[in-house]
XYZ file of C-alpha atoms in Angstrom:
278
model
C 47.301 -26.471 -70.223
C 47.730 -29.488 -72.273
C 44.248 -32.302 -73.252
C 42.319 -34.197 -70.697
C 42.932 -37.891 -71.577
C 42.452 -40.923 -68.849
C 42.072 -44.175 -70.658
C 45.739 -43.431 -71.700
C 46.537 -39.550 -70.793
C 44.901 -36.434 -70.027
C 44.972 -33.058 -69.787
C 43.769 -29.433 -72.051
C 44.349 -27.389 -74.656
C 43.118 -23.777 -74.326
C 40.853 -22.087 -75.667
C 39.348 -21.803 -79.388
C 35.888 -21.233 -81.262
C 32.743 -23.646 -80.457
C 29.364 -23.656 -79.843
C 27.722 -23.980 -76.299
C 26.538 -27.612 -74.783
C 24.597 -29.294 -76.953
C 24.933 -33.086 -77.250
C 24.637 -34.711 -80.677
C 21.076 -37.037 -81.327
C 21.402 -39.690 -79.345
C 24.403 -38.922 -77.117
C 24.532 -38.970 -73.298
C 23.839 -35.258 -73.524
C 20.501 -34.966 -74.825
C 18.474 -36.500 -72.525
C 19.938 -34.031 -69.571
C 21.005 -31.284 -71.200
C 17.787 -29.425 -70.872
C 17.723 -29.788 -67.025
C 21.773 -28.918 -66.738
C 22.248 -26.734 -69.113
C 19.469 -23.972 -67.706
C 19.626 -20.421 -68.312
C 22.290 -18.142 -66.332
C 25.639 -19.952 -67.938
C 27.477 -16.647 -68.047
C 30.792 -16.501 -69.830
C 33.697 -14.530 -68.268
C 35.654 -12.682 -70.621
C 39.510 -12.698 -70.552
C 41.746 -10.483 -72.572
C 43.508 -12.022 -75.800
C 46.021 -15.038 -75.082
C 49.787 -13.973 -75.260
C 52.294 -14.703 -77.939
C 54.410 -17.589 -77.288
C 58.084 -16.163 -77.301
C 60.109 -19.792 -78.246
C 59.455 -23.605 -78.458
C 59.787 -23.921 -74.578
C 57.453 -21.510 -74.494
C 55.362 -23.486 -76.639
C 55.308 -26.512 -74.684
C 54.091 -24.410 -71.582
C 51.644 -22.363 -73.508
C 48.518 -24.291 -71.925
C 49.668 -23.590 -68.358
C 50.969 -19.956 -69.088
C 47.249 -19.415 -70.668
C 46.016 -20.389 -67.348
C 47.250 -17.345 -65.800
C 46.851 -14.442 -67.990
C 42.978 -13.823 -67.328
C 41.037 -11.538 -65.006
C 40.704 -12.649 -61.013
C 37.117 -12.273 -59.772
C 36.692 -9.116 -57.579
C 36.464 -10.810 -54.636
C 40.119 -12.086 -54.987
C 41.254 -8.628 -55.811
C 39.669 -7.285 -52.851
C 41.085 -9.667 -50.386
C 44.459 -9.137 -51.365
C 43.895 -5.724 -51.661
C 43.918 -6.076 -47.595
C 46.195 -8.499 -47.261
C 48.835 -9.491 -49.822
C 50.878 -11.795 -47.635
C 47.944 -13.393 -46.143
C 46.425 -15.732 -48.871
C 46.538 -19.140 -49.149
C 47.804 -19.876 -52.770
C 45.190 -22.374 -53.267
C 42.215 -19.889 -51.868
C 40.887 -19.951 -55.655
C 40.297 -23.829 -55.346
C 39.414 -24.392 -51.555
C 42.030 -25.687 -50.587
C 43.050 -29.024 -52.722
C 46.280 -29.777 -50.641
C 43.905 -30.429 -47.379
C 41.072 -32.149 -49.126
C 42.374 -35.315 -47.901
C 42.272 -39.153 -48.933
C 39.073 -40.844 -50.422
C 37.960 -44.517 -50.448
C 37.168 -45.854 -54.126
C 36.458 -48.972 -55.401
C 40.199 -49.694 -56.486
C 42.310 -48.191 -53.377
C 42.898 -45.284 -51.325
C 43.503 -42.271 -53.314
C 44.752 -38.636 -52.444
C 45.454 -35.711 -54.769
C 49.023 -34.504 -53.483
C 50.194 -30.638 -54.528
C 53.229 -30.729 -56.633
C 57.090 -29.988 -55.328
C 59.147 -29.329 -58.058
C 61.847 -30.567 -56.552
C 60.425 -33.990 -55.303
C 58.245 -34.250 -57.849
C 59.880 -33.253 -61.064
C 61.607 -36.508 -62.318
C 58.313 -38.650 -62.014
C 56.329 -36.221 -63.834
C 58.519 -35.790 -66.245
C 59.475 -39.982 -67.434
C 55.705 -40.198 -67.317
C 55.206 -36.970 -69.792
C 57.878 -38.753 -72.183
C 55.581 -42.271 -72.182
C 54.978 -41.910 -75.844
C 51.485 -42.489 -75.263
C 51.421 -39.415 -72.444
C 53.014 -37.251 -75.114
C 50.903 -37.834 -77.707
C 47.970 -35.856 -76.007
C 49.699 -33.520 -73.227
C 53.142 -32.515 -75.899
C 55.800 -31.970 -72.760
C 58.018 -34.654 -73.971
C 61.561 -33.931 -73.914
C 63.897 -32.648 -70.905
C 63.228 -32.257 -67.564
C 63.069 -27.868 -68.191
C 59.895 -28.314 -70.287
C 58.506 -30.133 -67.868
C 59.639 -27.814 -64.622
C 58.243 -24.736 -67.214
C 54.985 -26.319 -67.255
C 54.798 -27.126 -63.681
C 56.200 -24.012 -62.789
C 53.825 -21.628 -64.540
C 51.223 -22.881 -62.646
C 52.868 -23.124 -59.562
C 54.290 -19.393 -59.544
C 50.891 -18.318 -60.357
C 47.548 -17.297 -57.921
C 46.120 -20.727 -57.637
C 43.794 -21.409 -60.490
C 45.547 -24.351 -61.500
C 46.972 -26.847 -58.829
C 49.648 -29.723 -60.338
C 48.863 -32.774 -58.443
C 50.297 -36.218 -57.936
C 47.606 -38.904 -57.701
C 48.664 -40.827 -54.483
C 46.740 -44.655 -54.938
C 47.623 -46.225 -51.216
C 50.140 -44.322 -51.379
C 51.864 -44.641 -54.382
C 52.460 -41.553 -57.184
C 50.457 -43.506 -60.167
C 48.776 -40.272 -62.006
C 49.603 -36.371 -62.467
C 46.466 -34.200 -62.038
C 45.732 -30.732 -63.026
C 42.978 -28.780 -60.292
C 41.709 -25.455 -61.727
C 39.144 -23.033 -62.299
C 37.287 -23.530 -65.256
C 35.207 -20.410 -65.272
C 38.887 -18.161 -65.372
C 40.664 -20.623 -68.010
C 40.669 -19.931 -71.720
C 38.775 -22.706 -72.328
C 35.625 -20.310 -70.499
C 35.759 -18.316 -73.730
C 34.383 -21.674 -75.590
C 31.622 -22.961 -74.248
C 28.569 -21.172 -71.941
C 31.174 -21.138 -68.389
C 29.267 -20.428 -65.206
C 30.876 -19.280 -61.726
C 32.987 -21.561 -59.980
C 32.981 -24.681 -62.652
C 36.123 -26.270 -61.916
C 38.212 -28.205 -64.305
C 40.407 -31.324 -64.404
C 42.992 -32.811 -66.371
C 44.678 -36.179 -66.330
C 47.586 -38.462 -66.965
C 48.262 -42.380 -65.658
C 51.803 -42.576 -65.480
C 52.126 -46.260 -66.004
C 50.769 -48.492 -68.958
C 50.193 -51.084 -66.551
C 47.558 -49.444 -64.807
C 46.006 -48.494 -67.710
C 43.270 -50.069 -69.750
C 41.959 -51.781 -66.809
C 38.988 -49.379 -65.352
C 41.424 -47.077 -63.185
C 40.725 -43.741 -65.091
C 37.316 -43.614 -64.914
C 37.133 -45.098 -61.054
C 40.032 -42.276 -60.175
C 37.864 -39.637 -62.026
C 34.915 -40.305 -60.584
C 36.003 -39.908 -56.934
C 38.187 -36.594 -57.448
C 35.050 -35.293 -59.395
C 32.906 -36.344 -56.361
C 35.714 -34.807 -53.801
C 35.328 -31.028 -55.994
C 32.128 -31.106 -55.503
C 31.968 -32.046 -51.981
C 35.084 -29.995 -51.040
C 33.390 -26.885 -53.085
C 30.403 -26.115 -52.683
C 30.101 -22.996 -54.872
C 31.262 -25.251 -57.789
C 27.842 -26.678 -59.731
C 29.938 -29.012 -62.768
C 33.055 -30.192 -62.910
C 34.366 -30.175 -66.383
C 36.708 -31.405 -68.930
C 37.855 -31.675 -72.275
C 39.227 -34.985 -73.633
C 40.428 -35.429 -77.239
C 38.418 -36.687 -79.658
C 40.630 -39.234 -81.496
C 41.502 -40.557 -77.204
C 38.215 -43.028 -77.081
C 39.618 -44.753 -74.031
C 39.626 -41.454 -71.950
C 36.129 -40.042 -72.904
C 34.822 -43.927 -72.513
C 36.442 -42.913 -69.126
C 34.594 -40.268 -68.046
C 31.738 -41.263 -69.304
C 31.683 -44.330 -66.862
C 32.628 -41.250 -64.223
C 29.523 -39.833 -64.213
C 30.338 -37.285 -66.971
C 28.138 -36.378 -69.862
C 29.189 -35.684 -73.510
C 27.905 -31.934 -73.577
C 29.620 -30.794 -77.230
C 32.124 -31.102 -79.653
C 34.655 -27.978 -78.841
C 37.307 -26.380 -81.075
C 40.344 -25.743 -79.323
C 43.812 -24.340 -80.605
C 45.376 -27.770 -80.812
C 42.702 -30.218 -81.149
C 39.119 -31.017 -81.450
C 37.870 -31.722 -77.970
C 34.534 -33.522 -75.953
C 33.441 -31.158 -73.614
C 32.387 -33.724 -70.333
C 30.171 -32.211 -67.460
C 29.357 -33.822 -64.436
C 26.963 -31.826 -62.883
C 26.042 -31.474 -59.001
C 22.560 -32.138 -59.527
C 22.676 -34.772 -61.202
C 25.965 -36.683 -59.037
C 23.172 -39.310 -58.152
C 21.848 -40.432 -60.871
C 25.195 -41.010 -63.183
């Protein structure tokens, strides 16, 4: 998956080598870390990340990551008994029926990606020189649909989104499960965190208070839509000020500076507990 920008565009790299949440002096961290960051943040391992084959590979290595670690035994188990029964977004609750949301700048509803409604949108806003900078899925429409379509082939731990805003596409948005990503194998994951990544597809509506308003409703919807998920998480670039200015004014707190494979990330937790007081 590509990095989480949403001052200008976001999404993740995958995983690389970091230490655990633990806020610099003096950032937004420290004075809640202590009472988030409690013992029991068990890390799930996943087995080594494959070789990318080509450059199209390459531009779809994030979302190909995604899928190459171990399903909880639960899952296993249930389609064990059933394998035509599940829903392919069981691993996320459900994101295509969570439903519209009132925020402070419109109606807003995440919509599940069709590749073939959907794949010309995504992919002029993934060449916006300022979207490629961060989430590197410029060029034609097949690195896009690869992208896309890693995730969407997959079991569900990362849903592609359009961001509906009264009812127009404005934003792509990537749904998934944190605690079964590469990125778990960097910082201290616990069950169930769930991650998000995102991209404004216009610079008009950027720069103007839309990222963080947008973030902080589809961080409140995860958490009210799943209820085994404690934090939802994300990992901005560094050098992208407007989007981790943006989740900060979501709610989020700077937990740690992160390593990742292709850039140097802010690790942002909003945590259930503390919904109500950030």
């Amino acid at each position: 998956m590509p990095p989480t920008d949403a001052g200008t565009a976001v999404g993740q790299a995958p995983a690389a080598t970091t230490s655990p949440d633990a806020g610099p002096p003096g950032s937004v961290a420290t004075a809640v870390d202590a009472a988030a960051d409690t013992a029991g943040a068990d890390r799930l391992p996943g087995p080594s990340e494959p070789a990318a084959d080509a450059a199209d590979a390459e531009k779809a290595e994030d979302a190909e990551d995604t899928l190459d670690l171990h399903l909880p035994d639960d899952f296993v188990a249930r389609f064990a008994e059933d394998p035509g029964g599940l829903d392919p977004y069981d691993l996320l609750d459900g994101v295509g029926g969570w439903g519209s949301t009132g925020t402070p700048v419109g109606v807003f509803e995440l919509l599940p990606v069709r590749v073939g409604r959907d794949l010309p949108v995504v992919c002029r806003w993934m060449n916006d020189p300022a979207v490629a900078e961060f989430w590197k899925l410029a060029g034609e429409q097949r690195i896009t649909e690869t992208h896309l379509g890693a995730q969407l082939d997959g079991d569900g731990r990362s849903v592609p989104c359009l961001g509906l805003l009264d009812g127009t596409p404005m934003s792509y948005w990537e749904i998934y499960r944190a605690d079964l990503d590469p990125l778990a194998r960097h910082y201290p994951a616990r069950p169930h965190d769930t991650g998000v990544h995102l991209l404004i597809g216009s610079g008009a509506d950027r720069g103007r208070g839309l990222g963080g308003a947008l973030l902080r409703a589809v961080a409140d919807l995860i958490l009210d839509m799943r209820p085994a998920c404690a934090r939802v998480v994300a990992e901005p670039d560094l050098r992208n000020a407007p989007s981790v200015a943006a989740f900060l004014a979501a709610g989020f707190r700077y937990s740690a500076e992160v390593d990742l494979p292709d850039k140097r990330a802010a690790l942002m937790i909003r945590d259930r507990s503390l919904r109500h007081l950030m």
